[in-house]
Short mmCIF file of C-alpha atoms in Angstrom, two decimals:
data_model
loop_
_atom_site.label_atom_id
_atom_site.label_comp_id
_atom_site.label_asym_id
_atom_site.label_seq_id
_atom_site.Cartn_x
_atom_site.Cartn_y
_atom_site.Cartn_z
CA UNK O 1 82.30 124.92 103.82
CA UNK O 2 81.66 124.97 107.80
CA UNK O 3 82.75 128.36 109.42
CA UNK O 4 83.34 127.03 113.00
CA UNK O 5 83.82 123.61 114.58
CA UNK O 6 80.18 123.18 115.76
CA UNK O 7 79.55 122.52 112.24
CA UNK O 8 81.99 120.10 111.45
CA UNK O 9 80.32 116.65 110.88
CA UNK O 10 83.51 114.89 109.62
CA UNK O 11 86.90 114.39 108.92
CA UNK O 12 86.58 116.69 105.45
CA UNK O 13 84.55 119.24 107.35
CA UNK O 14 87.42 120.00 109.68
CA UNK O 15 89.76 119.99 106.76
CA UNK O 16 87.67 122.24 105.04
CA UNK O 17 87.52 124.43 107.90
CA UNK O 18 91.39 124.50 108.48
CA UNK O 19 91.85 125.71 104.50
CA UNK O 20 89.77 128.69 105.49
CA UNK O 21 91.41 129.65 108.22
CA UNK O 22 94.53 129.00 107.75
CA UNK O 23 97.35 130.40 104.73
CA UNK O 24 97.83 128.65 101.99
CA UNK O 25 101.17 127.51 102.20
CA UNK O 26 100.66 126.09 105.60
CA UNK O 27 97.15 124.37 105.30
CA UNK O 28 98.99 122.63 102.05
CA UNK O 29 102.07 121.48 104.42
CA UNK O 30 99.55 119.80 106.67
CA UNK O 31 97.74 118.37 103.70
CA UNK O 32 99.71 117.76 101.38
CA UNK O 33 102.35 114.43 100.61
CA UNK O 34 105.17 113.70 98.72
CA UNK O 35 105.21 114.14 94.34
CA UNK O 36 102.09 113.04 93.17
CA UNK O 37 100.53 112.21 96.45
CA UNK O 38 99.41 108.62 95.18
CA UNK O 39 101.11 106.93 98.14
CA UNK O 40 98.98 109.38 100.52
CA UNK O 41 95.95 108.42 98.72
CA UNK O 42 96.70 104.90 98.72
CA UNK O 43 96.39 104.96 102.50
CA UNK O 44 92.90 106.14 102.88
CA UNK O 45 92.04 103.83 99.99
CA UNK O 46 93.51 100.52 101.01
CA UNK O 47 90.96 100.50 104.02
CA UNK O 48 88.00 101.51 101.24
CA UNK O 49 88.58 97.36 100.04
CA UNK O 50 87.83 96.00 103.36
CA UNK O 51 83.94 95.12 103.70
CA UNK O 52 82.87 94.82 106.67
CA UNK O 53 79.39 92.43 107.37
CA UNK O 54 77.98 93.38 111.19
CA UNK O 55 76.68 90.71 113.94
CA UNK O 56 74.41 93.26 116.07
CA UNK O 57 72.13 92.60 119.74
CA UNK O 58 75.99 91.68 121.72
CA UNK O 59 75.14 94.19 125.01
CA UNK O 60 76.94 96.92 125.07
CA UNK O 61 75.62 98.96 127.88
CA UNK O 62 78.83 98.80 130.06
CA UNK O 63 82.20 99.62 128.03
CA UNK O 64 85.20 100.21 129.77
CA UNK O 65 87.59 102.21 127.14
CA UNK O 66 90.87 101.77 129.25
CA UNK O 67 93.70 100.45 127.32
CA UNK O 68 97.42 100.12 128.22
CA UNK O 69 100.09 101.43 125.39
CA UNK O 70 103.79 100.72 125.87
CA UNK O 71 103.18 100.11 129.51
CA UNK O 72 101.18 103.01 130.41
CA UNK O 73 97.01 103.02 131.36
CA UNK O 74 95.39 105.08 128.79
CA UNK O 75 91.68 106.57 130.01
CA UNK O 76 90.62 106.18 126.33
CA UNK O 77 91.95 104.78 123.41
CA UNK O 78 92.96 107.78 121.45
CA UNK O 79 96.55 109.74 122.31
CA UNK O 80 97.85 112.88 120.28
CA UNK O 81 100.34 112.11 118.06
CA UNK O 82 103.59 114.00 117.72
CA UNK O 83 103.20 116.79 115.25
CA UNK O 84 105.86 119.16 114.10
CA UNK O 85 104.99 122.90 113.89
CA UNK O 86 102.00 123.41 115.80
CA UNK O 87 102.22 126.63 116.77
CA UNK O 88 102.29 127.41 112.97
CA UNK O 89 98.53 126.29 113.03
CA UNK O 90 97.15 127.85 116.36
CA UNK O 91 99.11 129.92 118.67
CA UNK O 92 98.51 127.84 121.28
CA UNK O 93 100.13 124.64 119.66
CA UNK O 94 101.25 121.99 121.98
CA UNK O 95 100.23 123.34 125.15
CA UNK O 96 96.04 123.57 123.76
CA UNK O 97 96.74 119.71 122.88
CA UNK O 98 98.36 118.86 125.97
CA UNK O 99 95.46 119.87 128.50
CA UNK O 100 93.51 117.86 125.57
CA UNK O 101 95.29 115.11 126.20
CA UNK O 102 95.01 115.35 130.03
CA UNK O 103 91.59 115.94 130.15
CA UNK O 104 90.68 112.29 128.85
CA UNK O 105 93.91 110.99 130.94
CA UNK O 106 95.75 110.17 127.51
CA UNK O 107 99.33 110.16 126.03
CA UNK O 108 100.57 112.98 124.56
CA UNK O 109 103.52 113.36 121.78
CA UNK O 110 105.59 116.04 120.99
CA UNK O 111 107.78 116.40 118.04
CA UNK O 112 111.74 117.12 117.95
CA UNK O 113 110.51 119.79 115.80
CA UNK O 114 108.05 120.95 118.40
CA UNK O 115 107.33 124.79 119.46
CA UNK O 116 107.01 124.27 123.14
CA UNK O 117 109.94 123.58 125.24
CA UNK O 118 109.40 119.96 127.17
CA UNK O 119 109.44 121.47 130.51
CA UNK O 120 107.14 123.50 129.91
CA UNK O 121 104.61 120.67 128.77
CA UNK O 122 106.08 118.58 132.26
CA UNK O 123 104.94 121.45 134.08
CA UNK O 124 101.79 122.14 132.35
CA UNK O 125 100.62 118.25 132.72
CA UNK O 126 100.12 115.16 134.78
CA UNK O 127 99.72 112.29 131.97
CA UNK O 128 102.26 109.94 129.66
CA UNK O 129 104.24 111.95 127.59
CA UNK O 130 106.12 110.99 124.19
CA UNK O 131 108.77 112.59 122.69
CA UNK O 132 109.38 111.81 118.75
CA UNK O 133 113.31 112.09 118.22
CA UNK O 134 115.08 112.93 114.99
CA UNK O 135 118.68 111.30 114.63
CA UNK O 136 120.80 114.73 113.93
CA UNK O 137 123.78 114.99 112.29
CA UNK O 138 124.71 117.55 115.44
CA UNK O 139 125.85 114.65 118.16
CA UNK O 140 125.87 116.96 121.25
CA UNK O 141 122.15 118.32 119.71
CA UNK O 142 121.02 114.47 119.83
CA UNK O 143 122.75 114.38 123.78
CA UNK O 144 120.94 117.75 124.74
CA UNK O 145 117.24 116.54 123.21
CA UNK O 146 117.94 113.00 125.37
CA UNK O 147 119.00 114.86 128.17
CA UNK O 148 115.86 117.27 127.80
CA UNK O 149 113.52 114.36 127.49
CA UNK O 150 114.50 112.46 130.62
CA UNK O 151 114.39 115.79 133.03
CA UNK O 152 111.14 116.25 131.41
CA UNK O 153 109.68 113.10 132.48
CA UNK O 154 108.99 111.55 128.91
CA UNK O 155 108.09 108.24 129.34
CA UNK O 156 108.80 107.26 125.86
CA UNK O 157 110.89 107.95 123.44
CA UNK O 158 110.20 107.36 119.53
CA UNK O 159 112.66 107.18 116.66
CA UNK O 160 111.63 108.35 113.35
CA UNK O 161 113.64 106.13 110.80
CA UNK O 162 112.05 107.38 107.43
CA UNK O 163 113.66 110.79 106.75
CA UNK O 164 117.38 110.07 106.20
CA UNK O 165 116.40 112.44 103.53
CA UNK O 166 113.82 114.78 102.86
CA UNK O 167 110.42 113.76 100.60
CA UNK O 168 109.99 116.14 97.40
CA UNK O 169 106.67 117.48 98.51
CA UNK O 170 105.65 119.51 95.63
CA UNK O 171 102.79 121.40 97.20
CA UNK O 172 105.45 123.42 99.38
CA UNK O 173 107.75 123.48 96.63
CA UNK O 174 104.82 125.68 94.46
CA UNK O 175 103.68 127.31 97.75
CA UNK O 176 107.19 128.29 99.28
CA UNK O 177 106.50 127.04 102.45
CA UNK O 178 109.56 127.57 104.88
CA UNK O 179 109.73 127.38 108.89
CA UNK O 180 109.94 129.92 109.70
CA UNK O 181 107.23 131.72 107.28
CA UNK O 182 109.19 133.13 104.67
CA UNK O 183 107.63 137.20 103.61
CA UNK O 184 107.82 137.10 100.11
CA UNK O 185 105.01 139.50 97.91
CA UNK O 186 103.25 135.77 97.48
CA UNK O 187 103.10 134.85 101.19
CA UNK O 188 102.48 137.87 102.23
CA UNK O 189 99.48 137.99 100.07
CA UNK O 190 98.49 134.70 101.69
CA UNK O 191 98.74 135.67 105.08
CA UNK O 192 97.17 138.98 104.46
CA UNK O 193 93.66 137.08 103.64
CA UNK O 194 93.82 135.26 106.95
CA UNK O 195 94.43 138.54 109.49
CA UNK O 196 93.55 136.52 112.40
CA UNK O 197 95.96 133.51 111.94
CA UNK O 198 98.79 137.14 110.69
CA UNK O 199 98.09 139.16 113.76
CA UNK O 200 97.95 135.63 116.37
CA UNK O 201 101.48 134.82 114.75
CA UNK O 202 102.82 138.67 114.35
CA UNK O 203 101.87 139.56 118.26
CA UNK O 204 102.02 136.65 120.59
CA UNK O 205 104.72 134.56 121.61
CA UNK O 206 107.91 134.29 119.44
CA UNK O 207 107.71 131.10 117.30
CA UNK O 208 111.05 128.55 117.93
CA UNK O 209 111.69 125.25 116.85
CA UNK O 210 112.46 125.01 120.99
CA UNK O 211 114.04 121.59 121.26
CA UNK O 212 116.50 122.70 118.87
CA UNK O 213 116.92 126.77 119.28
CA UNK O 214 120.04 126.50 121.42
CA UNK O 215 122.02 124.62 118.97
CA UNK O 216 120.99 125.43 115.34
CA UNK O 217 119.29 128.57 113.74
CA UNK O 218 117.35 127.01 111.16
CA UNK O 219 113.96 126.64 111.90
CA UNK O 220 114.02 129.47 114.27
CA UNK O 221 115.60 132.08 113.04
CA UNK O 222 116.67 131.01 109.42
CA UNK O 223 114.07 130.17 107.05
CA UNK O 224 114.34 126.44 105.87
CA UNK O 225 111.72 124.18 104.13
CA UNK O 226 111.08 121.00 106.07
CA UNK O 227 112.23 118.30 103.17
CA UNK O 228 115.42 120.74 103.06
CA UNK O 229 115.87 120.42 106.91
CA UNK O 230 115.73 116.69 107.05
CA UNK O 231 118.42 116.62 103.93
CA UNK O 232 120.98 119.09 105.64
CA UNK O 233 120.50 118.27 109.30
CA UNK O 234 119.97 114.64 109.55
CA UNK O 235 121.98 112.52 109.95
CA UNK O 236 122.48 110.13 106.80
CA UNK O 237 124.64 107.93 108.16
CA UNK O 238 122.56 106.16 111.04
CA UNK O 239 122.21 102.35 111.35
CA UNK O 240 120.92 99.88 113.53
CA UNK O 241 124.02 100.17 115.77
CA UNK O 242 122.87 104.34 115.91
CA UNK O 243 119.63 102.94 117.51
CA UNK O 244 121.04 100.58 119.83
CA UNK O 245 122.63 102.83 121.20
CA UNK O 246 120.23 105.26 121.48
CA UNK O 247 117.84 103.02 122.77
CA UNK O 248 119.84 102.00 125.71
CA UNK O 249 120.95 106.00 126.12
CA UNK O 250 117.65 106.72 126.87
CA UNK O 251 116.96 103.41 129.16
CA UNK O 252 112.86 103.62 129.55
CA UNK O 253 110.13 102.88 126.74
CA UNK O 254 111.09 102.60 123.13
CA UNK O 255 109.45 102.68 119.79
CA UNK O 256 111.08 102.98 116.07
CA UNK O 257 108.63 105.05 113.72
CA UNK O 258 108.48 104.36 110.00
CA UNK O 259 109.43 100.20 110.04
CA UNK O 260 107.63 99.00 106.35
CA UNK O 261 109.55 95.74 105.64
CA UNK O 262 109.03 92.19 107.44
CA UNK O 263 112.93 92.70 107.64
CA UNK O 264 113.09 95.70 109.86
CA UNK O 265 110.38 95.12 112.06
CA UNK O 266 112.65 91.47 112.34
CA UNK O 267 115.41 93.90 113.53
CA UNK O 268 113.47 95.87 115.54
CA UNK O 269 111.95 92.54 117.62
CA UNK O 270 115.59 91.51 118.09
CA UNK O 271 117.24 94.60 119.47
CA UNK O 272 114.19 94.37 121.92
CA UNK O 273 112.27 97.79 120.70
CA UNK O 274 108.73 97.86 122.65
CA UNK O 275 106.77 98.53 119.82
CA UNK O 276 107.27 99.49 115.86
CA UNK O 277 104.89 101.77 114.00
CA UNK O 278 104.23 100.22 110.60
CA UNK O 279 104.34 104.13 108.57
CA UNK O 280 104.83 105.53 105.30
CA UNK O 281 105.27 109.23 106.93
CA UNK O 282 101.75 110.11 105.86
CA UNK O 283 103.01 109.03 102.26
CA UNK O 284 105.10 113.05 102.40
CA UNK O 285 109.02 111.11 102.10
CA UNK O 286 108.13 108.34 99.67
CA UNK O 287 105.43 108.54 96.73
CA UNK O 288 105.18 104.76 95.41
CA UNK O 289 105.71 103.21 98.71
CA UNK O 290 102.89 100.67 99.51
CA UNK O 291 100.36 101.37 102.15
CA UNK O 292 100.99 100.85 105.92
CA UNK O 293 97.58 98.47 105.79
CA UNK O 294 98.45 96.64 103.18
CA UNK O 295 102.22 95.55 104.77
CA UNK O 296 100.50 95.12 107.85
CA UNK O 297 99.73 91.22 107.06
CA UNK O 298 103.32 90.71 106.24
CA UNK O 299 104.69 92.50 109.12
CA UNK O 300 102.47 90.63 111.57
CA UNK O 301 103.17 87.38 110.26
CA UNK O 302 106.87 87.74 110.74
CA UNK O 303 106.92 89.70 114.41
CA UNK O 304 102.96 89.39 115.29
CA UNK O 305 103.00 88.63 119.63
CA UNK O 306 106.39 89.53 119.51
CA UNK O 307 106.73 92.93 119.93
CA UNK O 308 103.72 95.85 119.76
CA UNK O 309 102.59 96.99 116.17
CA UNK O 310 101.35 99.94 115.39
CA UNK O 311 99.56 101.29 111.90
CA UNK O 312 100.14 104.96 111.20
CA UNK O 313 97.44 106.30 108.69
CA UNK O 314 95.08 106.27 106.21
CA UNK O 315 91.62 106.23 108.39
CA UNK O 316 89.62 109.46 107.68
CA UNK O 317 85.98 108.28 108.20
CA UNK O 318 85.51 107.05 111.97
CA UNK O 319 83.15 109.47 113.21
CA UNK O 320 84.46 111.89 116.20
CA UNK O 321 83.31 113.77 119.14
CA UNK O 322 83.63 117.49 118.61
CA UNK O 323 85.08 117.76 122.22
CA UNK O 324 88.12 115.56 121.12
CA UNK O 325 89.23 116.91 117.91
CA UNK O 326 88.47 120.67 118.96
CA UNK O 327 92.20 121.43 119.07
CA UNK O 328 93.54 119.57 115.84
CA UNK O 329 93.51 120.20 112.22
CA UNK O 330 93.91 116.94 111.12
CA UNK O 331 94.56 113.31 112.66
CA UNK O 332 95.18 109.78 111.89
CA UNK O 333 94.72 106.35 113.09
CA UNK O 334 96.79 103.61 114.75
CA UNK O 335 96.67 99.59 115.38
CA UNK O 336 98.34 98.39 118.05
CA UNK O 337 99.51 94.34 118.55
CA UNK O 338 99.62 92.56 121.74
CA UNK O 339 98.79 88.79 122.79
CA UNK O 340 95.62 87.64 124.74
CA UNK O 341 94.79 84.47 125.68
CA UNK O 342 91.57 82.25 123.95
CA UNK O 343 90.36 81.25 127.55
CA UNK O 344 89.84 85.46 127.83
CA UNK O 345 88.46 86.44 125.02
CA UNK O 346 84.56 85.61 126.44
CA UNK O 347 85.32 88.09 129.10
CA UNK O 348 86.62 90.85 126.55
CA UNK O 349 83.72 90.20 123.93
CA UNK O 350 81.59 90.62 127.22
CA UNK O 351 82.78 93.89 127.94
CA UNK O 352 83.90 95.42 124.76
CA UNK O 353 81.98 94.00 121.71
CA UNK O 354 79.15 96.05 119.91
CA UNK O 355 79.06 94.58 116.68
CA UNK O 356 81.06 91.73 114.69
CA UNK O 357 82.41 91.99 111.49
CA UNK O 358 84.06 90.02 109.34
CA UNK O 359 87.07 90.85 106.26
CA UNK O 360 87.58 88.27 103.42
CA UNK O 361 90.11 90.16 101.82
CA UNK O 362 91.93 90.39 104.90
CA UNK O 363 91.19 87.74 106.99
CA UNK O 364 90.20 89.54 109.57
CA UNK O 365 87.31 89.24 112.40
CA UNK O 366 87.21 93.41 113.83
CA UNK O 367 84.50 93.98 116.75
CA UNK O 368 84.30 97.13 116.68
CA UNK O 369 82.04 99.93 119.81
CA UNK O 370 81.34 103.19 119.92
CA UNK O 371 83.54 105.39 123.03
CA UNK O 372 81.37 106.86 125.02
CA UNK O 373 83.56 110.20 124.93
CA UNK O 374 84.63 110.74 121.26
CA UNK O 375 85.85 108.14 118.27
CA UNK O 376 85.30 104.39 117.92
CA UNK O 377 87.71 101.24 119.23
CA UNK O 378 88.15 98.36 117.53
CA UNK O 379 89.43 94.84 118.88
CA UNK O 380 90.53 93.19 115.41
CA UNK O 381 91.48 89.66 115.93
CA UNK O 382 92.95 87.23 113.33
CA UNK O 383 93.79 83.24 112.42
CA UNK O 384 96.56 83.93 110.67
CA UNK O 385 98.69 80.86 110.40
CA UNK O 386 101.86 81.74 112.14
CA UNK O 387 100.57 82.35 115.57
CA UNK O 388 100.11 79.55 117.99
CA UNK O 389 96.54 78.18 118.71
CA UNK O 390 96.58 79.53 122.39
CA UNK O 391 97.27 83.01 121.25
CA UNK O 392 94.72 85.68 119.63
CA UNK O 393 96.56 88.41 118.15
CA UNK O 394 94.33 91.91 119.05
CA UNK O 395 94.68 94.79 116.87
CA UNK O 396 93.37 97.85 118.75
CA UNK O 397 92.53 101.06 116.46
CA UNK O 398 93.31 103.99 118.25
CA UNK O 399 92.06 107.71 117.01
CA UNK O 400 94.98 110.05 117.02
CA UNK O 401 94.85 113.75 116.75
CA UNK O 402 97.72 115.26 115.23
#
């Protein structure tokens, strides 16, 4: 097991590293899913029945790793993912990602159950910022996290549509895992055995839930599990009409998180959404639910060029740059949908392509380079059968920390 990050060689390495340093009850609410965990498993593993045969000798010395997301010029293609908690893991939390995030001129995320107040990330940063919105029960709490948002500068806005109710994660259930940390003799026990991560959360600033403090105690101040916060705050009773709404409440860049049928993402094209991520939740609301990779065919064939798509999860063996993952604990990938034209795709392969390969199973044709600064990109393009002849649907695989 690697005691610091210079020795972390992959994705298990850095997990590895993250169980020893951190309690038990929180390394197993970043880790762990929903009941038996066989839909979280099923997202790694969907990806393991993809062979991939390589062309080699395309050129590759000049690589341009630009890429635009939801309107905005990305430096690389990798962005930090909203993440809930993060100041649970390091003390620094969102702010240590943030400067992450600016340093390779990339989007950065924060969750409505984030520990840094969005002003204080405007102020900190000069790059696009997303802000992942839970639908509250609380109306005015919903207004004030808008409102927040917008003075803040947040570029985009991103609903999460999966937790109308909370998953039965069992791990947390046998670990007691609360927000805050709960002292029991148990936990205390835990977070005994890690003094660092004890005296880093004991001394240094107060933890908050801060997009929600000024409205509701749990989180903050009253101990509450996650899957019990989602169940009791949330609001059950949002539909489509909720998120039209919203979406034109908010009035700049929109994306609905957690869209798994052909029907929904349907809905989503119509009620002109920029771009849908195709997500289980990490497989922690749902166990059973089908991989986000193996929907993605369906998906694409009913919305594919129509609006941007965008897997969530299941890649855990890319290879990484220690200088990008240096701040997270764990990550995951996305694919992101957009047209090109046939009469361009010479000048892409020109500039992008290191290697060809090509999926039976899926149908698929991924080119695939190695960033210069961390991570790989892929271009993934496919024949499926809806899409017009003059179009060339691009799937590009983004690395996200979160």
């Amino acid at each position: 097991m690697p005691r610091s990050l210079k020795n972390c060689n992959n994705f298990q390495d850095l997990k590895d590293l993250a169980r020893r340093r951190l309690p038990g009850p929180i390394y197993h609410y970043i880790d762990g899913a929903a009941e038996d965990e066989t839909t979280y498993k099923r997202n790694t593993e969907a990806f393991q029945d993809v062979d991939l045969v390589p062309n080699v000798l395309a050129g590759v010395e000049n690589i341009d790793m630009s890429v635009k997301v939801m309107g905005h010029e990305l430096g690389i293609p990798i962005f930090c993912s909203p993440t809930a908690l993060q100041r649970l893991f390091h003390y620094q939390g969102e702010r240590a990602v943030a400067k992450a995030a600016e340093k390779f001129n990339t989007l950065f995320g924060v969750s409505s159950l984030g520990t840094v107040k969005l002003k204080d990330i405007d102020e900190l940063i000069n790059t696009p910022k997303m802000f992942q919105f839970y639908f509250h029960k609380d109306r005015g709490l919903n207004d004030s996290m808008i409102t927040m948002a917008q003075e803040a500068n947040f570029e985009i806005l991103t609903l999460t549509v999966d937790t109308i109710t909370g998953g039965n994660r069992e791990r947390d259930l046998r670990t007691g895992f609360t927000t805050p940390p709960k002292l029991t003799p148990k936990s205390m026990f835990q977070f005994g055995i890690k003094p660092a991560w004890a005296l880093n959360y004991l001394f240094r600033e107060k933890f908050e839930l801060s997009q929600l403090a000024s409205h509701v105690n749990e989180g903050t101040n009253i101990s509450i599990s996650v899957g019990d916060y989602f169940t009791t705050m949330l609001d059950q009773s949002m539909t489509w009409d909720d998120v039209i709404k919203l979406k034109d409440n908010w009035g700049r860049k929109f994306c609905l998180k957690g869209i798994m049928s052909a029907k929904d993402a349907r809905m989503a094209a119509e009620m002109k959404a920029d771009a849908i991520m195709v997500s289980n939740h990490g497989g922690r609301q749902l166990d059973g639910g089908r991989s986000p990779f193996d929907q993605l065919d369906e998906i694409l064939q009913e919305v594919g060029g129509e609006i941007e798509v965008i897997l969530d999860g299941g890649i855990s063996e890319i290879g990484l740059e220690s200088t990008v993952v240096d701040l997270s604990t764990s990550k995951s990938i996305i694919l992101r949908t957009g047209g090109i034209e046939n009469e361009k795709i010479k000048e892409i392969f020109a500039v992008l392509e290191k290697f060809t390969a090509y999926s039976a199973q899926k149908d698929l044709f991924v080119f695939a380079l190695l960033a210069t600064q961390g991570g790989f990109y892929f271009d993934t393009s496919t024949s499926l059968p809806h899409l017009e002849q003059n179009l060339l649907l691009q799937l590009q695989v983004f690395l996200v920390e979160s």
